[in-house]
């Protein structure tokens, strides 16, 4: 299946992201394999698409595939294609993903996990521009530009005997490093606004804007799951109108208490309006204000 190419740009005007985009734009002009590195959720898949779109092959297909298949013939057939009857379950002639990418870009995720069969097929694909479908003798000519992602050190994998040396050489060494989100925090405003606008549009809901405290929480968080995690957090916000833990306050109670001063100030000190906005009763609000006064006097 040829993937639907969305037009999501690689967001971020920080120096790091500008460098990433410049590298992708440059590499896109050359036919050689490109390696994309980066932790989970940093945008490796997106970078591969962006590279494709900026390349002379932009009008060809972009096909993404995972290669960490168990030694299951049908799964490998999904990549290489097969002839009808080649194995149990091969009910028709099938054009695999490698061939589907002909004239375009093939994005191979986690290439270090490829089985020996798939490694051999990848080598034949880049070296010989050929694919041989399972159950066929005659190879077919296939012209693809390869982009691959890996977090493993391929040289070490070669030494460990799990990765072919000739394939490593063929893959070359043209890396693009996707930075973890904590290394380009200055992109957060853009990385929040753009998806939030899209999610709001998609959901058709009226979404309130993020409050100062919430923005502060987003900015001080460490983002171990990178941009993907940020997108999930924003989606949660659109659905539940609050940030998920651990970003939201530890309890709804602590949450409204923290926001109290801010909302009170916004409402010009009007307690009724403040209580309504914080979804608490007026009594609860008065009690809290009394408690604060007492606490302040005790100091
Ligand atoms: N710089 C960015 N600008 C806009 N969206 C981004 C950016 N980086 C990541 N994303 C978005 O974050 C999500 C995760 O990105 P992607 O799937 O490309 O990450 P990945 O590195 O391939 O992650 P994994 O290793 O988990 O597969 C996607 O929805 C992607 O569109
Ligand atoms: Mg990915």
CSV table of C-alpha atoms in Angstrom, one decimal, residues 39-150:
chain,number,residue,atom,x,y,z
A,39,UNK,CA,15.0,8.5,19.7
A,40,UNK,CA,11.5,7.4,19.5
A,41,UNK,CA,9.0,10.1,18.6
A,42,UNK,CA,11.6,12.6,17.4
A,43,UNK,CA,10.2,12.7,13.9
A,44,UNK,CA,12.3,10.2,11.9
A,45,UNK,CA,9.3,9.0,9.8
A,46,UNK,CA,8.3,12.6,9.2
A,47,UNK,CA,11.9,13.5,8.2
A,48,UNK,CA,11.9,10.7,5.7
A,49,UNK,CA,8.7,12.0,4.1
A,50,UNK,CA,10.0,15.6,4.0
A,51,UNK,CA,13.2,14.4,2.3
A,52,UNK,CA,11.1,12.5,-0.3
A,53,UNK,CA,9.0,15.6,-1.0
A,54,UNK,CA,12.0,17.7,-1.5
A,55,UNK,CA,13.7,15.2,-3.8
A,56,UNK,CA,13.4,14.9,-7.6
A,57,UNK,CA,11.3,11.8,-6.8
A,58,UNK,CA,8.6,13.8,-5.1
A,59,UNK,CA,6.0,12.7,-7.7
A,60,UNK,CA,6.9,9.1,-7.2
A,61,UNK,CA,5.6,7.0,-4.3
A,62,UNK,CA,6.7,7.1,-0.7
A,63,UNK,CA,6.6,3.7,0.9
A,64,UNK,CA,7.4,3.0,4.5
A,65,UNK,CA,8.1,-0.4,5.8
A,66,UNK,CA,9.2,-2.1,9.0
A,67,UNK,CA,11.6,-5.1,8.6
A,68,UNK,CA,11.6,-6.6,12.0
A,69,UNK,CA,9.6,-9.5,10.8
A,70,UNK,CA,9.8,-12.9,12.3
A,71,UNK,CA,10.8,-15.5,9.8
A,72,UNK,CA,7.3,-15.6,8.4
A,73,UNK,CA,7.1,-16.1,4.7
A,74,UNK,CA,3.9,-14.1,4.3
A,75,UNK,CA,5.4,-11.1,6.1
A,76,UNK,CA,8.6,-11.2,4.0
A,77,UNK,CA,6.4,-11.6,1.0
A,78,UNK,CA,4.8,-8.3,2.0
A,79,UNK,CA,8.2,-6.7,1.3
A,80,UNK,CA,9.5,-8.8,-1.7
A,81,UNK,CA,6.2,-9.8,-3.3
A,82,UNK,CA,5.3,-13.3,-4.3
A,83,UNK,CA,3.9,-15.5,-7.0
A,84,UNK,CA,0.6,-17.1,-6.6
A,85,UNK,CA,1.0,-20.5,-5.0
A,86,UNK,CA,4.6,-19.9,-3.9
A,87,UNK,CA,3.6,-20.8,-0.4
A,88,UNK,CA,0.6,-21.6,1.6
A,89,UNK,CA,-1.5,-18.4,1.8
A,90,UNK,CA,-0.1,-17.0,-1.4
A,91,UNK,CA,-3.4,-16.8,-3.2
A,92,UNK,CA,-2.5,-14.3,-5.9
A,93,UNK,CA,0.5,-12.6,-7.5
A,94,UNK,CA,1.5,-9.9,-5.2
A,95,UNK,CA,3.7,-6.8,-5.7
A,96,UNK,CA,5.7,-6.2,-2.5
A,97,UNK,CA,6.6,-2.9,-0.8
A,98,UNK,CA,10.1,-2.8,-2.4
A,99,UNK,CA,8.5,-2.8,-5.8
A,100,UNK,CA,5.7,-0.5,-4.8
A,101,UNK,CA,8.3,2.2,-4.1
A,102,UNK,CA,9.6,2.0,-7.7
A,103,UNK,CA,10.3,5.5,-9.0
A,104,UNK,CA,10.0,6.9,-5.5
A,105,UNK,CA,11.4,6.5,-1.9
A,106,UNK,CA,11.5,3.5,0.3
A,107,UNK,CA,11.7,4.2,4.0
A,108,UNK,CA,13.0,1.3,6.0
A,109,UNK,CA,12.4,1.7,9.7
A,110,UNK,CA,14.8,0.0,12.3
A,111,UNK,CA,17.0,-1.5,9.6
A,112,UNK,CA,19.3,-3.3,12.1
A,113,UNK,CA,16.4,-5.6,12.9
A,114,UNK,CA,16.2,-7.1,9.3
A,115,UNK,CA,16.5,-10.8,9.0
A,116,UNK,CA,19.3,-12.3,6.8
A,117,UNK,CA,16.8,-12.9,4.0
A,118,UNK,CA,15.6,-9.3,4.1
A,119,UNK,CA,19.2,-8.0,4.4
A,120,UNK,CA,20.0,-9.9,1.2
A,121,UNK,CA,17.0,-8.5,-0.5
A,122,UNK,CA,18.0,-5.0,0.5
A,123,UNK,CA,21.4,-5.5,-0.9
A,124,UNK,CA,20.1,-6.8,-4.2
A,125,UNK,CA,17.7,-3.8,-4.2
A,126,UNK,CA,20.4,-1.1,-3.8
A,127,UNK,CA,23.3,-2.8,-5.5
A,128,UNK,CA,21.4,-4.5,-8.4
A,129,UNK,CA,18.3,-2.4,-8.5
A,130,UNK,CA,16.4,-5.6,-8.5
A,131,UNK,CA,13.7,-7.5,-6.5
A,132,UNK,CA,13.0,-11.1,-6.8
A,133,UNK,CA,9.5,-12.0,-5.7
A,134,UNK,CA,9.1,-15.2,-3.6
A,135,UNK,CA,8.5,-18.1,-6.0
A,136,UNK,CA,9.8,-16.4,-9.1
A,137,UNK,CA,13.2,-16.9,-10.8
A,138,UNK,CA,13.4,-13.8,-12.8
A,139,UNK,CA,14.2,-10.6,-10.9
A,140,UNK,CA,12.4,-7.4,-11.7
A,141,UNK,CA,14.0,-4.0,-12.1
A,142,UNK,CA,13.2,-1.6,-9.3
A,143,UNK,CA,14.5,1.9,-8.9
A,144,UNK,CA,14.2,3.3,-5.4
A,145,UNK,CA,15.9,5.9,-3.2
A,146,UNK,CA,16.5,4.3,0.2
A,147,UNK,CA,16.0,6.2,3.5
A,148,UNK,CA,16.4,4.2,6.6
A,149,UNK,CA,16.2,4.7,10.3
A,150,UNK,CA,18.2,3.0,13.0
